[in-house]
Structures are given as C-alpha cells and as structure tokens.
Amino acid sequence: RALAGSDRMTIPPPLLQRLADAPDALPQRLQAKDAATKCAEAAEWGGGRMSEAEFRFRLNQDGCATDKMAEGIRAFVAETDKLQAAIQSRF
C-alpha cells in the first residue's frame, strides 16, 4: 500500500485486485517530482552519469544486490519457459 503511485514497478495481478477491492482510500504516497529531485541530488551515484563499468563494479561490490538480481533473472526465465510451454500446448 505504501508504494501506491510508484511507476516502473511490476505488481502481481492478485495484489492489484486486492488493492482495487480495498474499501478504504488508497492515497498516493510517492510523488514523481520528489523522486526526481532526490535522484538528481544523488552525487554518490554520479548524478545519473555513471559509466557502465562503474555501475558493474558497484553492483558486484554489493553481494545482496548481485544475488537478488541473479535470483530474479532465474525466476523470470523460469516463468517465461512455463508461459511458452503453456502457449505451445494450446497449438
């Protein structure tokens, strides 16, 4: 609920349905303008001007980020394979 209004995020359909069915108000907590301002102020990350080499180095320095990204990619590929198999079984 706290992420209501956020962009560029994959939200599973069951959660979207639960949010749509909720009887209480769902206020937007995140504002695009505020997020853009905070991103522009992120001098630690080069203000958005980080080279790919620097990004890869920093990503590899963060074990949790590296593990979670790999886990996410493996899960995405597995789900894609399931979807392809389901579609092929119908033809």
PDB file of C-alpha atoms in Angstrom:
ATOM      1  CA  ARG A   1       0.000   0.000   0.000  1.00  0.00           C
ATOM      2  CA  ALA A   2       2.863   2.382   0.746  1.00  0.00           C
ATOM      3  CA  LEU A   3       4.098   2.087  -2.838  1.00  0.00           C
ATOM      4  CA  ALA A   4       0.817   3.239  -4.366  1.00  0.00           C
ATOM      5  CA  GLY A   5       1.537   5.605  -7.196  1.00  0.00           C
ATOM      6  CA  SER A   6       5.024   4.347  -7.920  1.00  0.00           C
ATOM      7  CA  ASP A   7       5.990   3.865 -11.548  1.00  0.00           C
ATOM      8  CA  ARG A   8       8.200   1.315 -13.259  1.00  0.00           C
ATOM      9  CA  MET A   9       7.311  -1.475 -10.919  1.00  0.00           C
ATOM     10  CA  THR A  10       5.906  -4.906 -11.649  1.00  0.00           C
ATOM     11  CA  ILE A  11       2.904  -5.584  -9.443  1.00  0.00           C
ATOM     12  CA  PRO A  12       1.376  -9.063  -9.491  1.00  0.00           C
ATOM     13  CA  PRO A  13      -2.273  -9.161 -10.637  1.00  0.00           C
ATOM     14  CA  PRO A  14      -3.567 -10.642  -7.332  1.00  0.00           C
ATOM     15  CA  LEU A  15      -2.117  -7.682  -5.435  1.00  0.00           C
ATOM     16  CA  LEU A  16      -3.628  -5.239  -7.911  1.00  0.00           C
ATOM     17  CA  GLN A  17      -7.001  -6.904  -7.375  1.00  0.00           C
ATOM     18  CA  ARG A  18      -6.658  -6.725  -3.583  1.00  0.00           C
ATOM     19  CA  LEU A  19      -5.826  -3.034  -3.830  1.00  0.00           C
ATOM     20  CA  ALA A  20      -8.782  -2.426  -6.177  1.00  0.00           C
ATOM     21  CA  ASP A  21     -11.131  -4.276  -3.811  1.00  0.00           C
ATOM     22  CA  ALA A  22      -9.929  -2.470  -0.670  1.00  0.00           C
ATOM     23  CA  PRO A  23     -12.787  -0.456   0.858  1.00  0.00           C
ATOM     24  CA  ASP A  24     -10.616   2.305   2.315  1.00  0.00           C
ATOM     25  CA  ALA A  25      -8.901   5.141   0.469  1.00  0.00           C
ATOM     26  CA  LEU A  26      -5.535   4.479  -1.107  1.00  0.00           C
ATOM     27  CA  PRO A  27      -3.636   7.772  -1.036  1.00  0.00           C
ATOM     28  CA  GLN A  28      -0.651   8.281  -3.284  1.00  0.00           C
ATOM     29  CA  ARG A  29       2.398   8.457  -1.041  1.00  0.00           C
ATOM     30  CA  LEU A  30       5.126   8.864  -3.614  1.00  0.00           C
ATOM     31  CA  GLN A  31       5.404  11.898  -5.859  1.00  0.00           C
ATOM     32  CA  ALA A  32       7.337  11.820  -9.132  1.00  0.00           C
ATOM     33  CA  LYS A  33       8.678  15.350  -8.630  1.00  0.00           C
ATOM     34  CA  ASP A  34      10.092  14.475  -5.199  1.00  0.00           C
ATOM     35  CA  ALA A  35      11.687  11.304  -6.536  1.00  0.00           C
ATOM     36  CA  ALA A  36      13.251  13.147  -9.472  1.00  0.00           C
ATOM     37  CA  THR A  37      14.690  15.759  -7.109  1.00  0.00           C
ATOM     38  CA  LYS A  38      16.200  13.107  -4.854  1.00  0.00           C
ATOM     39  CA  CYS A  39      17.688  11.271  -7.838  1.00  0.00           C
ATOM     40  CA  ALA A  40      19.263  14.484  -9.117  1.00  0.00           C
ATOM     41  CA  GLU A  41      20.818  15.058  -5.707  1.00  0.00           C
ATOM     42  CA  ALA A  42      22.432  11.619  -5.598  1.00  0.00           C
ATOM     43  CA  ALA A  43      26.003  12.788  -6.050  1.00  0.00           C
ATOM     44  CA  GLU A  44      27.272   9.482  -4.678  1.00  0.00           C
ATOM     45  CA  TRP A  45      25.949   7.799  -7.813  1.00  0.00           C
ATOM     46  CA  GLY A  46      27.348  10.331 -10.238  1.00  0.00           C
ATOM     47  CA  GLY A  47      24.119  12.269 -10.602  1.00  0.00           C
ATOM     48  CA  GLY A  48      22.906   9.700 -13.120  1.00  0.00           C
ATOM     49  CA  ARG A  49      26.071   9.899 -15.191  1.00  0.00           C
ATOM     50  CA  MET A  50      27.726   6.654 -14.131  1.00  0.00           C
ATOM     51  CA  SER A  51      29.579   4.627 -16.734  1.00  0.00           C
ATOM     52  CA  GLU A  52      28.612   1.028 -17.317  1.00  0.00           C
ATOM     53  CA  ALA A  53      31.974  -0.102 -15.936  1.00  0.00           C
ATOM     54  CA  GLU A  54      31.402   1.873 -12.716  1.00  0.00           C
ATOM     55  CA  PHE A  55      27.861   0.500 -12.415  1.00  0.00           C
ATOM     56  CA  ARG A  56      29.050  -3.088 -12.849  1.00  0.00           C
ATOM     57  CA  PHE A  57      31.853  -2.593 -10.335  1.00  0.00           C
ATOM     58  CA  ARG A  58      29.491  -1.158  -7.716  1.00  0.00           C
ATOM     59  CA  LEU A  59      26.888  -3.838  -8.363  1.00  0.00           C
ATOM     60  CA  ASN A  60      29.490  -6.572  -7.899  1.00  0.00           C
ATOM     61  CA  GLN A  61      30.621  -4.946  -4.649  1.00  0.00           C
ATOM     62  CA  ASP A  62      27.098  -5.434  -3.247  1.00  0.00           C
ATOM     63  CA  GLY A  63      26.691  -9.178  -2.686  1.00  0.00           C
ATOM     64  CA  CYS A  64      22.997  -8.924  -1.812  1.00  0.00           C
ATOM     65  CA  ALA A  65      22.209  -6.928  -4.955  1.00  0.00           C
ATOM     66  CA  THR A  66      24.155  -9.358  -7.115  1.00  0.00           C
ATOM     67  CA  ASP A  67      22.487 -12.418  -5.578  1.00  0.00           C
ATOM     68  CA  LYS A  68      18.988 -10.930  -5.729  1.00  0.00           C
ATOM     69  CA  MET A  69      19.418  -9.797  -9.322  1.00  0.00           C
ATOM     70  CA  ALA A  70      20.590 -13.258 -10.351  1.00  0.00           C
ATOM     71  CA  GLU A  71      17.706 -14.842  -8.429  1.00  0.00           C
ATOM     72  CA  GLY A  72      15.230 -12.523 -10.158  1.00  0.00           C
ATOM     73  CA  ILE A  73      16.632 -13.250 -13.602  1.00  0.00           C
ATOM     74  CA  ARG A  74      16.491 -17.015 -12.996  1.00  0.00           C
ATOM     75  CA  ALA A  75      12.876 -16.755 -11.784  1.00  0.00           C
ATOM     76  CA  PHE A  76      11.916 -14.602 -14.770  1.00  0.00           C
ATOM     77  CA  VAL A  77      13.455 -17.079 -17.201  1.00  0.00           C
ATOM     78  CA  ALA A  78      11.691 -19.993 -15.482  1.00  0.00           C
ATOM     79  CA  GLU A  79       8.325 -18.226 -15.693  1.00  0.00           C
ATOM     80  CA  THR A  80       8.962 -17.348 -19.341  1.00  0.00           C
ATOM     81  CA  ASP A  81       9.672 -21.009 -20.079  1.00  0.00           C
ATOM     82  CA  LYS A  82       6.413 -22.016 -18.352  1.00  0.00           C
ATOM     83  CA  LEU A  83       4.466 -19.453 -20.354  1.00  0.00           C
ATOM     84  CA  GLN A  84       5.985 -20.614 -23.631  1.00  0.00           C
ATOM     85  CA  ALA A  85       5.179 -24.246 -22.790  1.00  0.00           C
ATOM     86  CA  ALA A  86       1.592 -23.327 -21.902  1.00  0.00           C
ATOM     87  CA  ILE A  87       1.137 -21.432 -25.160  1.00  0.00           C
ATOM     88  CA  GLN A  88       2.700 -24.221 -27.236  1.00  0.00           C
ATOM     89  CA  SER A  89       0.471 -26.824 -25.581  1.00  0.00           C
ATOM     90  CA  ARG A  90      -2.586 -25.000 -26.909  1.00  0.00           C
ATOM     91  CA  PHE A  91      -1.478 -25.278 -30.539  1.00  0.00           C
TER      92      PHE A  91
END
